[in-house]
GROMACS .gro file of C-alpha atoms in nm:
model
  475
    1MET     CA    1  -8.569  -9.314  -9.507
    2ALA     CA    2  -8.355  -9.157  -9.232
    3HIS     CA    3  -8.140  -9.383  -9.012
    4PRO     CA    4  -8.076  -9.312  -8.647
    5PRO     CA    5  -7.725  -9.218  -8.550
    6THR     CA    6  -7.503  -9.492  -8.422
    7SER     CA    7  -7.240  -9.479  -8.153
    8GLY     CA    8  -6.880  -9.488  -8.242
    9PRO     CA    9  -6.582  -9.572  -8.024
   10GLY     CA   10  -6.593  -9.384  -7.698
   11GLY     CA   11  -6.963  -9.327  -7.731
   12THR     CA   12  -6.927  -9.062  -7.999
   13ALA     CA   13  -7.228  -9.034  -8.219
   14VAL     CA   14  -7.160  -9.107  -8.584
   15ALA     CA   15  -7.398  -9.003  -8.858
   16PRO     CA   16  -7.494  -9.278  -9.096
   17ALA     CA   17  -7.364  -9.260  -9.457
   18PRO     CA   18  -7.606  -9.092  -9.690
   19THR     CA   19  -7.788  -9.306  -9.936
   20PRO     CA   20  -7.696  -9.204 -10.295
   21ALA     CA   21  -7.975  -9.048 -10.486
   22VAL     CA   22  -8.111  -9.254 -10.775
   23PRO     CA   23  -8.205  -9.047 -11.077
   24ALA     CA   24  -8.556  -9.075 -11.189
   25PRO     CA   25  -8.607  -9.290 -11.500
   26THR     CA   26  -8.640  -9.092 -11.819
   27GLY     CA   27  -8.860  -9.335 -11.991
   28SER     CA   28  -8.992  -9.682 -11.997
   29GLY     CA   29  -8.709  -9.927 -11.943
   30ALA     CA   30  -8.444  -9.651 -11.906
   31VAL     CA   31  -8.122  -9.750 -11.731
   32ALA     CA   32  -7.931  -9.508 -11.510
   33SER     CA   33  -7.576  -9.410 -11.620
   34GLY     CA   34  -7.287  -9.203 -11.491
   35PRO     CA   35  -7.137  -8.879 -11.644
   36GLN     CA   36  -7.087  -8.893 -12.033
   37GLN     CA   37  -6.723  -8.865 -12.174
   38PRO     CA   38  -6.665  -8.686 -12.516
   39PRO     CA   39  -6.559  -8.922 -12.801
   40PRO     CA   40  -6.191  -8.905 -12.906
   41ALA     CA   41  -6.112  -8.660 -13.190
   42ARG     CA   42  -6.083  -8.826 -13.534
   43THR     CA   43  -5.763  -8.760 -13.739
   44THR     CA   44  -5.725  -8.754 -14.119
   45ALA     CA   45  -5.516  -9.003 -14.309
   46TRP     CA   46  -5.279  -8.722 -14.405
   47ALA     CA   47  -5.232  -8.617 -14.041
   48GLU     CA   48  -5.187  -8.977 -13.935
   49GLY     CA   49  -4.925  -9.031 -14.202
   50ARG     CA   50  -4.750  -8.712 -14.102
   51ASP     CA   51  -4.740  -8.822 -13.739
   52ARG     CA   52  -4.601  -9.159 -13.834
   53LEU     CA   53  -4.338  -8.994 -14.054
   54ARG     CA   54  -4.244  -8.760 -13.769
   55ALA     CA   55  -4.222  -9.051 -13.529
   56GLY     CA   56  -4.019  -9.255 -13.774
   57ALA     CA   57  -3.776  -8.968 -13.832
   58THR     CA   58  -3.669  -8.993 -13.470
   59THR     CA   59  -3.512  -9.334 -13.535
   60GLU     CA   60  -3.223  -9.418 -13.765
   61PRO     CA   61  -3.420  -9.675 -13.972
   62GLY     CA   62  -3.696  -9.421 -14.023
   63ARG     CA   63  -3.448  -9.158 -14.134
   64LEU     CA   64  -3.286  -9.402 -14.374
   65ARG     CA   65  -3.623  -9.481 -14.533
   66ILE     CA   66  -3.693  -9.112 -14.582
   67ILE     CA   67  -3.347  -9.054 -14.733
   68GLY     CA   68  -3.387  -9.350 -14.968
   69ALA     CA   69  -3.728  -9.234 -15.091
   70ALA     CA   70  -3.604  -8.878 -15.143
   71LEU     CA   71  -3.297  -8.994 -15.339
   72ALA     CA   72  -3.503  -9.226 -15.558
   73LEU     CA   73  -3.754  -8.952 -15.638
   74LEU     CA   74  -3.479  -8.700 -15.711
   75VAL     CA   75  -3.294  -8.933 -15.947
   76LEU     CA   76  -3.617  -9.030 -16.125
   77ALA     CA   77  -3.711  -8.662 -16.163
   78PHE     CA   78  -3.367  -8.597 -16.313
   79GLY     CA   79  -3.413  -8.877 -16.566
   80ALA     CA   80  -3.770  -8.777 -16.655
   81VAL     CA   81  -3.687  -8.409 -16.707
   82THR     CA   82  -3.377  -8.502 -16.908
   83ALA     CA   83  -3.580  -8.729 -17.133
   84TRP     CA   84  -3.847  -8.459 -17.178
   85GLN     CA   85  -3.609  -8.173 -17.258
   86VAL     CA   86  -3.386  -8.383 -17.483
   87SER     CA   87  -3.690  -8.512 -17.673
   88ASP     CA   88  -3.803  -8.156 -17.741
   89ARG     CA   89  -3.460  -8.055 -17.866
   90ALA     CA   90  -3.418  -8.368 -18.075
   91ALA     CA   91  -3.757  -8.302 -18.238
   92ALA     CA   92  -3.654  -7.944 -18.316
   93ALA     CA   93  -3.322  -8.063 -18.460
   94ASP     CA   94  -3.508  -8.317 -18.669
   95ASP     CA   95  -3.739  -8.041 -18.796
   96VAL     CA   96  -3.434  -7.835 -18.896
   97VAL     CA   97  -3.303  -8.118 -19.112
   98THR     CA   98  -3.624  -8.271 -19.248
   99ARG     CA   99  -3.885  -7.995 -19.246
  100SER     CA  100  -3.791  -7.633 -19.176
  101GLN     CA  101  -3.483  -7.605 -19.395
  102PRO     CA  102  -3.631  -7.803 -19.686
  103LEU     CA  103  -3.942  -7.582 -19.675
  104SER     CA  104  -3.725  -7.271 -19.666
  105ALA     CA  105  -3.527  -7.404 -19.962
  106ASP     CA  106  -3.851  -7.487 -20.147
  107ALA     CA  107  -3.981  -7.134 -20.083
  108ALA     CA  108  -3.657  -6.993 -20.224
  109ASN     CA  109  -3.692  -7.219 -20.528
  110ILE     CA  110  -4.052  -7.103 -20.578
  111TYR     CA  111  -3.925  -6.745 -20.586
  112ARG     CA  112  -3.639  -6.838 -20.818
  113SER     CA  113  -3.864  -7.037 -21.052
  114LEU     CA  114  -4.112  -6.751 -21.082
  115ALA     CA  115  -3.838  -6.496 -21.143
  116ASP     CA  116  -3.670  -6.722 -21.398
  117ALA     CA  117  -4.003  -6.782 -21.574
  118ASP     CA  118  -4.049  -6.406 -21.605
  119THR     CA  119  -3.696  -6.371 -21.741
  120SER     CA  120  -3.749  -6.653 -21.993
  121ALA     CA  121  -4.079  -6.504 -22.108
  122ALA     CA  122  -3.912  -6.170 -22.178
  123SER     CA  123  -3.618  -6.341 -22.352
  124GLY     CA  124  -3.852  -6.542 -22.573
  125PHE     CA  125  -4.050  -6.230 -22.661
  126LEU     CA  126  -3.734  -6.049 -22.771
  127ALA     CA  127  -3.636  -6.343 -22.993
  128GLY     CA  128  -3.927  -6.263 -23.226
  129ALA     CA  129  -4.242  -6.436 -23.347
  130GLN     CA  130  -4.084  -6.780 -23.329
  131GLU     CA  131  -3.944  -6.825 -22.980
  132PRO     CA  132  -3.644  -7.058 -22.943
  133ARG     CA  133  -3.756  -7.398 -22.824
  134ALA     CA  134  -3.502  -7.398 -22.541
  135VAL     CA  135  -3.641  -7.071 -22.404
  136THR     CA  136  -4.000  -7.197 -22.419
  137GLU     CA  137  -3.907  -7.521 -22.246
  138ARG     CA  138  -3.726  -7.332 -21.974
  139TYR     CA  139  -4.032  -7.113 -21.911
  140GLU     CA  140  -4.264  -7.415 -21.898
  141LYS     CA  141  -4.024  -7.601 -21.668
  142ASP     CA  142  -4.013  -7.303 -21.430
  143ILE     CA  143  -4.392  -7.275 -21.413
  144ALA     CA  144  -4.428  -7.651 -21.357
  145GLU     CA  145  -4.162  -7.644 -21.084
  146ALA     CA  146  -4.327  -7.350 -20.907
  147SER     CA  147  -4.665  -7.527 -20.920
  148ARG     CA  148  -4.520  -7.852 -20.787
  149LEU     CA  149  -4.342  -7.680 -20.498
  150LEU     CA  150  -4.656  -7.484 -20.408
  151VAL     CA  151  -4.849  -7.812 -20.378
  152LYS     CA  152  -4.572  -7.956 -20.160
  153ALA     CA  153  -4.560  -7.646 -19.940
  154ALA     CA  154  -4.937  -7.643 -19.900
  155ALA     CA  155  -4.931  -8.006 -19.783
  156ASN     CA  156  -4.685  -7.917 -19.506
  157THR     CA  157  -4.834  -7.583 -19.398
  158SER     CA  158  -5.153  -7.489 -19.217
  159SER     CA  159  -5.396  -7.301 -19.442
  160VAL     CA  160  -5.466  -7.043 -19.168
  161SER     CA  161  -5.099  -6.962 -19.109
  162ALA     CA  162  -4.919  -6.669 -19.271
  163SER     CA  163  -4.738  -6.910 -19.504
  164GLY     CA  164  -5.066  -7.079 -19.598
  165GLN     CA  165  -5.220  -6.745 -19.692
  166GLU     CA  166  -4.925  -6.659 -19.917
  167ILE     CA  167  -4.947  -7.001 -20.083
  168ALA     CA  168  -5.317  -6.943 -20.153
  169LYS     CA  169  -5.236  -6.604 -20.304
  170LEU     CA  170  -4.970  -6.755 -20.528
  171ASN     CA  171  -5.205  -7.030 -20.644
  172GLN     CA  172  -5.461  -6.765 -20.728
  173GLN     CA  173  -5.227  -6.527 -20.912
  174LEU     CA  174  -5.014  -6.776 -21.107
  175PRO     CA  175  -5.285  -6.873 -21.362
  176ARG     CA  176  -5.352  -6.505 -21.427
  177TYR     CA  177  -4.985  -6.445 -21.500
  178THR     CA  178  -4.954  -6.741 -21.737
  179GLY     CA  179  -5.270  -6.626 -21.917
  180LEU     CA  180  -5.117  -6.281 -21.977
  181ILE     CA  181  -4.797  -6.441 -22.108
  182GLU     CA  182  -4.995  -6.651 -22.356
  183ARG     CA  183  -5.175  -6.340 -22.480
  184ALA     CA  184  -4.844  -6.161 -22.519
  185ARG     CA  185  -4.708  -6.454 -22.721
  186ALA     CA  186  -5.016  -6.474 -22.942
  187ASN     CA  187  -4.998  -6.105 -23.027
  188ASN     CA  188  -4.623  -6.122 -23.078
  189ARG     CA  189  -4.659  -6.407 -23.328
  190GLN     CA  190  -4.897  -6.188 -23.525
  191GLY     CA  191  -4.660  -5.894 -23.508
  192LEU     CA  192  -4.903  -5.683 -23.307
  193PRO     CA  193  -4.758  -5.419 -23.070
  194LEU     CA  194  -5.020  -5.515 -22.815
  195GLY     CA  195  -4.803  -5.812 -22.728
  196GLY     CA  196  -4.549  -5.585 -22.561
  197ALA     CA  197  -4.823  -5.429 -22.349
  198TYR     CA  198  -4.941  -5.771 -22.235
  199LEU     CA  199  -4.584  -5.870 -22.151
  200ARG     CA  200  -4.529  -5.554 -21.947
  201TYR     CA  201  -4.859  -5.610 -21.767
  202ALA     CA  202  -4.759  -5.971 -21.694
  203ASN     CA  203  -4.426  -5.848 -21.556
  204GLU     CA  204  -4.613  -5.598 -21.340
  205GLN     CA  205  -4.829  -5.880 -21.201
  206MET     CA  206  -4.515  -6.082 -21.132
  207THR     CA  207  -4.328  -5.800 -20.956
  208THR     CA  208  -4.623  -5.658 -20.759
  209HIS     CA  209  -4.813  -5.975 -20.664
  210LEU     CA  210  -4.636  -6.305 -20.726
  211LEU     CA  211  -4.279  -6.225 -20.625
  212PRO     CA  212  -4.378  -6.031 -20.308
  213ALA     CA  213  -4.598  -6.323 -20.201
  214ALA     CA  214  -4.314  -6.567 -20.272
  215LYS     CA  215  -4.076  -6.343 -20.074
  216LYS     CA  216  -4.313  -6.339 -19.775
  217LEU     CA  217  -4.345  -6.717 -19.796
  218TYR     CA  218  -3.967  -6.749 -19.800
  219ASP     CA  219  -3.932  -6.511 -19.503
  220GLU     CA  220  -4.195  -6.701 -19.302
  221GLU     CA  221  -4.036  -7.040 -19.365
  222THR     CA  222  -3.689  -6.904 -19.290
  223ALA     CA  223  -3.818  -6.752 -18.964
  224ARG     CA  224  -3.964  -7.093 -18.872
  225LEU     CA  225  -3.626  -7.250 -18.946
  226TYR     CA  226  -3.449  -7.007 -18.713
  227ARG     CA  227  -3.705  -7.074 -18.438
  228ASP     CA  228  -3.631  -7.445 -18.468
  229TYR     CA  229  -3.260  -7.366 -18.455
  230ASP     CA  230  -3.305  -7.168 -18.133
  231GLU     CA  231  -3.517  -7.440 -17.972
  232ALA     CA  232  -3.279  -7.719 -18.069
  233SER     CA  233  -2.971  -7.528 -17.947
  234SER     CA  234  -3.111  -7.397 -17.615
  235TRP     CA  235  -2.948  -7.556 -17.311
  236PRO     CA  236  -3.164  -7.786 -17.090
  237TYR     CA  237  -3.093  -7.592 -16.771
  238VAL     CA  238  -3.366  -7.759 -16.564
  239ALA     CA  239  -3.230  -8.107 -16.639
  240LEU     CA  240  -2.873  -7.998 -16.570
  241GLY     CA  241  -2.977  -7.841 -16.240
  242LEU     CA  242  -3.161  -8.155 -16.130
  243GLY     CA  243  -2.860  -8.364 -16.228
  244VAL     CA  244  -2.627  -8.158 -16.010
  245LEU     CA  245  -2.883  -8.171 -15.726
  246ALA     CA  246  -2.917  -8.550 -15.757
  247LEU     CA  247  -2.540  -8.601 -15.748
  248GLY     CA  248  -2.517  -8.367 -15.451
  249GLY     CA  249  -2.786  -8.561 -15.266
  250LEU     CA  250  -2.617  -8.894 -15.335
  251GLY     CA  251  -2.282  -8.757 -15.224
  252TRP     CA  252  -2.432  -8.622 -14.901
  253ALA     CA  253  -2.601  -8.956 -14.827
  254GLN     CA  254  -2.275  -9.147 -14.877
  255HIS     CA  255  -2.083  -8.902 -14.658
  256ARG     CA  256  -2.347  -8.940 -14.386
  257ASN     CA  257  -2.318  -9.316 -14.414
  258TYR     CA  258  -1.939  -9.294 -14.382
  259ARG     CA  259  -1.958  -9.079 -14.068
  260ARG     CA  260  -2.202  -9.315 -13.900
  261THR     CA  261  -2.054  -9.653 -14.002
  262ASN     CA  262  -1.694  -9.568 -14.098
  263ARG     CA  263  -1.752  -9.753 -14.426
  264VAL     CA  264  -1.601  -9.577 -14.728
  265PHE     CA  265  -1.846  -9.702 -14.990
  266ASN     CA  266  -2.205  -9.812 -15.010
  267GLN     CA  267  -2.224 -10.016 -15.329
  268GLY     CA  268  -2.585  -9.928 -15.408
  269MET     CA  269  -2.544  -9.553 -15.367
  270LEU     CA  270  -2.209  -9.566 -15.547
  271ALA     CA  271  -2.376  -9.734 -15.845
  272ALA     CA  272  -2.654  -9.473 -15.834
  273SER     CA  273  -2.392  -9.195 -15.836
  274VAL     CA  274  -2.208  -9.346 -16.132
  275ALA     CA  275  -2.533  -9.384 -16.331
  276SER     CA  276  -2.643  -9.028 -16.251
  277LEU     CA  277  -2.301  -8.890 -16.342
  278ALA     CA  278  -2.314  -9.082 -16.671
  279VAL     CA  279  -2.651  -8.923 -16.756
  280LEU     CA  280  -2.525  -8.577 -16.664
  281LEU     CA  281  -2.207  -8.612 -16.872
  282TRP     CA  282  -2.398  -8.762 -17.165
  283LEU     CA  283  -2.647  -8.478 -17.151
  284THR     CA  284  -2.377  -8.209 -17.133
  285VAL     CA  285  -2.146  -8.350 -17.400
  286GLY     CA  286  -2.427  -8.465 -17.630
  287HIS     CA  287  -2.603  -8.130 -17.622
  288ALA     CA  288  -2.275  -7.941 -17.668
  289VAL     CA  289  -2.191  -8.149 -17.979
  290ALA     CA  290  -2.545  -8.111 -18.114
  291ALA     CA  291  -2.545  -7.735 -18.060
  292SER     CA  292  -2.203  -7.705 -18.222
  293GLY     CA  293  -2.315  -7.899 -18.530
  294LEU     CA  294  -2.637  -7.700 -18.562
  295ASP     CA  295  -2.456  -7.369 -18.514
  296ASP     CA  296  -2.205  -7.471 -18.780
  297SER     CA  297  -2.484  -7.564 -19.022
  298ARG     CA  298  -2.646  -7.227 -18.955
  299ALA     CA  299  -2.332  -7.015 -18.985
  300HIS     CA  300  -2.165  -7.192 -19.277
  301GLY     CA  301  -2.467  -7.348 -19.444
  302GLN     CA  302  -2.798  -7.171 -19.398
  303GLU     CA  303  -2.657  -6.816 -19.383
  304SER     CA  304  -2.462  -6.876 -19.703
  305LEU     CA  305  -2.768  -7.033 -19.866
  306LYS     CA  306  -2.980  -6.733 -19.774
  307VAL     CA  307  -2.735  -6.488 -19.930
  308LEU     CA  308  -2.687  -6.705 -20.239
  309ASN     CA  309  -3.062  -6.744 -20.290
  310ASP     CA  310  -3.101  -6.367 -20.264
  311ALA     CA  311  -2.821  -6.328 -20.519
  312ARG     CA  312  -2.988  -6.568 -20.764
  313ILE     CA  313  -3.315  -6.378 -20.732
  314SER     CA  314  -3.140  -6.043 -20.785
  315SER     CA  315  -2.963  -6.174 -21.095
  316LEU     CA  316  -3.289  -6.306 -21.241
  317GLN     CA  317  -3.474  -5.982 -21.175
  318ALA     CA  318  -3.190  -5.781 -21.324
  319ARG     CA  319  -3.197  -5.999 -21.635
  320ALA     CA  320  -3.574  -5.961 -21.668
  321ASN     CA  321  -3.547  -5.582 -21.636
  322GLU     CA  322  -3.267  -5.579 -21.893
  323ASN     CA  323  -3.489  -5.760 -22.141
  324LEU     CA  324  -3.788  -5.538 -22.067
  325THR     CA  325  -3.576  -5.231 -22.133
  326LEU     CA  326  -3.570  -5.335 -22.499
  327VAL     CA  327  -3.933  -5.453 -22.497
  328SER     CA  328  -4.074  -5.126 -22.361
  329ARG     CA  329  -3.825  -4.900 -22.547
  330GLY     CA  330  -3.878  -4.617 -22.300
  331ALA     CA  331  -4.256  -4.655 -22.270
  332VAL     CA  332  -4.238  -4.697 -21.891
  333THR     CA  333  -4.055  -4.425 -21.700
  334THR     CA  334  -3.986  -4.327 -21.342
  335ALA     CA  335  -4.105  -4.007 -21.174
  336ASP     CA  336  -3.792  -3.823 -21.292
  337GLY     CA  337  -3.838  -3.935 -21.654
  338LYS     CA  338  -3.581  -4.218 -21.665
  339ASP     CA  339  -3.642  -4.562 -21.809
  340LYS     CA  340  -3.796  -4.764 -21.525
  341TYR     CA  341  -3.658  -5.100 -21.630
  342GLU     CA  342  -3.307  -4.963 -21.679
  343SER     CA  343  -3.320  -4.810 -21.331
  344ASP     CA  344  -3.441  -5.137 -21.183
  345TYR     CA  345  -3.165  -5.321 -21.367
  346ARG     CA  346  -2.896  -5.097 -21.218
  347SER     CA  347  -3.030  -5.127 -20.863
  348GLY     CA  348  -3.061  -5.504 -20.905
  349MET     CA  349  -2.701  -5.538 -21.024
  350ALA     CA  350  -2.577  -5.328 -20.732
  351ALA     CA  351  -2.765  -5.554 -20.491
  352LEU     CA  352  -2.625  -5.861 -20.669
  353GLU     CA  353  -2.266  -5.744 -20.626
  354ARG     CA  354  -2.319  -5.676 -20.255
  355GLN     CA  355  -2.477  -6.017 -20.204
  356LEU     CA  356  -2.198  -6.197 -20.387
  357SER     CA  357  -1.939  -6.016 -20.175
  358ASP     CA  358  -2.123  -6.131 -19.862
  359ALA     CA  359  -2.143  -6.486 -19.998
  360ARG     CA  360  -1.769  -6.496 -20.063
  361ARG     CA  361  -1.704  -6.371 -19.709
  362LEU     CA  362  -1.931  -6.641 -19.561
  363ALA     CA  363  -1.780  -6.923 -19.769
  364ASP     CA  364  -1.542  -7.113 -19.540
  365ASP     CA  365  -1.375  -7.335 -19.800
  366VAL     CA  366  -1.256  -7.338 -20.160
  367GLY     CA  367  -1.557  -7.539 -20.274
  368GLY     CA  368  -1.788  -7.258 -20.170
  369SER     CA  369  -1.576  -6.954 -20.253
  370THR     CA  370  -1.464  -7.058 -20.605
  371PRO     CA  371  -1.807  -7.051 -20.775
  372VAL     CA  372  -1.890  -6.723 -20.599
  373SER     CA  373  -1.570  -6.567 -20.733
  374ARG     CA  374  -1.663  -6.686 -21.082
  375ALA     CA  375  -2.007  -6.532 -21.042
  376LEU     CA  376  -1.848  -6.198 -20.952
  377GLU     CA  377  -1.631  -6.217 -21.265
  378GLY     CA  378  -1.941  -6.298 -21.467
  379VAL     CA  379  -2.120  -5.993 -21.327
  380LYS     CA  380  -1.837  -5.766 -21.444
  381THR     CA  381  -1.857  -5.915 -21.794
  382TRP     CA  382  -2.236  -5.885 -21.790
  383LYS     CA  383  -2.221  -5.516 -21.702
  384GLY     CA  384  -1.971  -5.458 -21.981
  385TRP     CA  385  -2.195  -5.614 -22.249
  386HIS     CA  386  -2.497  -5.431 -22.110
  387ALA     CA  387  -2.316  -5.099 -22.139
  388LYS     CA  388  -2.243  -5.173 -22.506
  389ALA     CA  389  -2.607  -5.264 -22.564
  390ARG     CA  390  -2.724  -4.939 -22.405
  391THR     CA  391  -2.480  -4.738 -22.617
  392ALA     CA  392  -2.610  -4.902 -22.933
  393ASP     CA  393  -2.976  -4.854 -22.831
  394ASP     CA  394  -2.925  -4.492 -22.733
  395GLY     CA  395  -2.756  -4.439 -23.072
  396GLY     CA  396  -3.060  -4.575 -23.255
  397ASP     CA  397  -2.911  -4.916 -23.342
  398TYR     CA  398  -3.180  -5.137 -23.193
  399ASP     CA  399  -3.068  -5.452 -23.374
  400GLU     CA  400  -2.715  -5.422 -23.238
  401ALA     CA  401  -2.851  -5.365 -22.889
  402LEU     CA  402  -3.074  -5.672 -22.928
  403THR     CA  403  -2.775  -5.879 -23.036
  404ARG     CA  404  -2.567  -5.766 -22.737
  405ILE     CA  405  -2.854  -5.865 -22.505
  406THR     CA  406  -2.984  -6.191 -22.650
  407SER     CA  407  -2.706  -6.348 -22.859
  408ALA     CA  408  -2.566  -6.683 -22.747
  409LYS     CA  409  -2.210  -6.547 -22.781
  410ASP     CA  410  -2.051  -6.218 -22.674
  411SER     CA  411  -2.361  -6.086 -22.502
  412SER     CA  412  -2.503  -6.006 -22.163
  413GLY     CA  413  -2.720  -6.316 -22.204
  414GLU     CA  414  -2.410  -6.535 -22.219
  415ALA     CA  415  -2.264  -6.359 -21.913
  416PHE     CA  416  -2.590  -6.401 -21.724
  417GLY     CA  417  -2.581  -6.774 -21.801
  418HIS     CA  418  -2.231  -6.799 -21.651
  419VAL     CA  419  -2.345  -6.612 -21.339
  420ASP     CA  420  -2.653  -6.832 -21.300
  421ASP     CA  421  -2.452  -7.155 -21.343
  422ALA     CA  422  -2.191  -7.043 -21.089
  423LEU     CA  423  -2.460  -6.953 -20.837
  424GLU     CA  424  -2.631  -7.288 -20.886
  425ARG     CA  425  -2.303  -7.468 -20.811
  426ALA     CA  426  -2.247  -7.251 -20.503
  427VAL     CA  427  -2.599  -7.323 -20.374
  428SER     CA  428  -2.551  -7.698 -20.425
  429TRP     CA  429  -2.222  -7.690 -20.235
  430GLU     CA  430  -2.359  -7.495 -19.940
  431GLN     CA  431  -2.670  -7.716 -19.927
  432ARG     CA  432  -2.443  -8.018 -19.891
  433GLU     CA  433  -2.242  -7.840 -19.620
  434PHE     CA  434  -2.562  -7.759 -19.433
  435THR     CA  435  -2.696  -8.114 -19.451
  436GLU     CA  436  -2.373  -8.273 -19.325
  437ALA     CA  437  -2.336  -8.033 -19.030
  438ALA     CA  438  -2.705  -8.041 -18.932
  439GLU     CA  439  -2.728  -8.420 -18.949
  440GLY     CA  440  -2.412  -8.446 -18.738
  441GLY     CA  441  -2.569  -8.222 -18.476
  442ARG     CA  442  -2.896  -8.414 -18.481
  443SER     CA  443  -2.724  -8.752 -18.443
  444ALA     CA  444  -2.553  -8.633 -18.121
  445LEU     CA  445  -2.891  -8.643 -17.947
  446SER     CA  446  -2.983  -8.990 -18.074
  447GLY     CA  447  -3.069  -9.230 -17.793
  448LEU     CA  448  -3.008  -8.973 -17.519
  449ALA     CA  449  -3.371  -8.946 -17.408
  450VAL     CA  450  -3.419  -9.324 -17.379
  451GLY     CA  451  -3.075  -9.376 -17.228
  452ALA     CA  452  -3.134  -9.108 -16.966
  453GLY     CA  453  -3.463  -9.268 -16.865
  454VAL     CA  454  -3.315  -9.617 -16.835
  455LEU     CA  455  -3.010  -9.501 -16.639
  456ALA     CA  456  -3.227  -9.293 -16.407
  457VAL     CA  457  -3.443  -9.595 -16.325
  458LEU     CA  458  -3.131  -9.803 -16.260
  459ALA     CA  459  -2.984  -9.529 -16.042
  460ALA     CA  460  -3.304  -9.500 -15.839
  461GLY     CA  461  -3.315  -9.877 -15.790
  462ALA     CA  462  -2.948  -9.884 -15.688
  463ALA     CA  463  -3.006  -9.607 -15.433
  464VAL     CA  464  -3.297  -9.798 -15.281
  465VAL     CA  465  -3.089 -10.117 -15.267
  466GLY     CA  466  -2.804  -9.931 -15.100
  467ILE     CA  467  -3.035  -9.790 -14.835
  468GLY     CA  468  -3.191 -10.134 -14.794
  469ARG     CA  469  -2.850 -10.282 -14.710
  470ARG     CA  470  -2.818 -10.034 -14.425
  471LEU     CA  471  -3.171 -10.103 -14.303
  472SER     CA  472  -3.102 -10.479 -14.291
  473GLU     CA  473  -2.844 -10.413 -14.022
  474TYR     CA  474  -3.124 -10.304 -13.785
  475ARG     CA  475  -3.323 -10.626 -13.816
   0.00000   0.00000   0.00000
């Protein structure tokens, strides 16, 4: 409804104020409302926390809380990584002492036992229809030892690994070999020449199947040993880096505290620095001592053992070929018409002399070098008696040649026994040297993983307490 104009002061007409329009109802019982405002934007918990952190960083208490949390996390990370890396290296060092090296030694003994069994079988055959009891017992002992060590190796090796496959091959071929030896013995007792053929065939099975499989097993186990050596001796660079970073962070925090308060020390952060420094020094010195001990066991123990085991195998193979030279009597020749077993004997003796020279060079004390020197002297005597045997055999005196090869006195057999005994003493000495050095290296890591974890927790707690002392000044 329109209102008439009213008069203002001085008679001036003034228009009445307009009546506000009322919006029409939108429905039954609808209530009129003004303009709608958009709801406030919702923030995520992460964004809210970030904003609070940013706001807190603008005040000294907020900055102190951030510094304390960062120091605690850094020190704990240092302790955790130290414990992890030290545990891995301690486990590898333990494997070197208790698993890898013993398995490598067992693989070498499997090879040696098989080669010695082959040598004993040929020696017993040359002795005639009635083999000496000592020779028979030695052969049986070698076969039993090889079988026992194969069972032990199989229990500690995965059947699908390369070592497991070689063990399966050895278990399959060994009964065939022993069966051929028994046939050779049976024919020899009856004076049948077929016995020599069976013996040569058994030797062929040994040299083409059993010994190569044993050599591969030895190489695989030795390679595993060296991998454990490398893992145990590798430096824990990540832990060392975190340790330096943690000490640097603690030093920076204490310097900042000094500049702001003019106080030289904060007891909490000082304690955290001392604990972190203790872990870092323990880690550095402990690992250095462990690596030194393991390196010493490798250089002066395992390397010598490897060469000595190779030398024992070469001597046994040379002895077997020497015996087979008389068994075959020229029946097996090389492509150029020479006696195969005599050629193999000469190459084996040359390898033996090289290996003994290497073993004497590696020996770092009298206890290791003396038996090797005696073995070298025995090799010279052995070669001298062998030359006399070959002269007699080539001259048609088979009995004299047989005496110079198999007699208990003044023969190549006697010289071989001296060489084998000297090598056994050298192996025992170097095995003891290895064990002492490797156990010394392993013991240097004892308790380091647990100690690092405990000290890291204490350092983190001390850092938090130190920061807390500063925060209490703002309350």
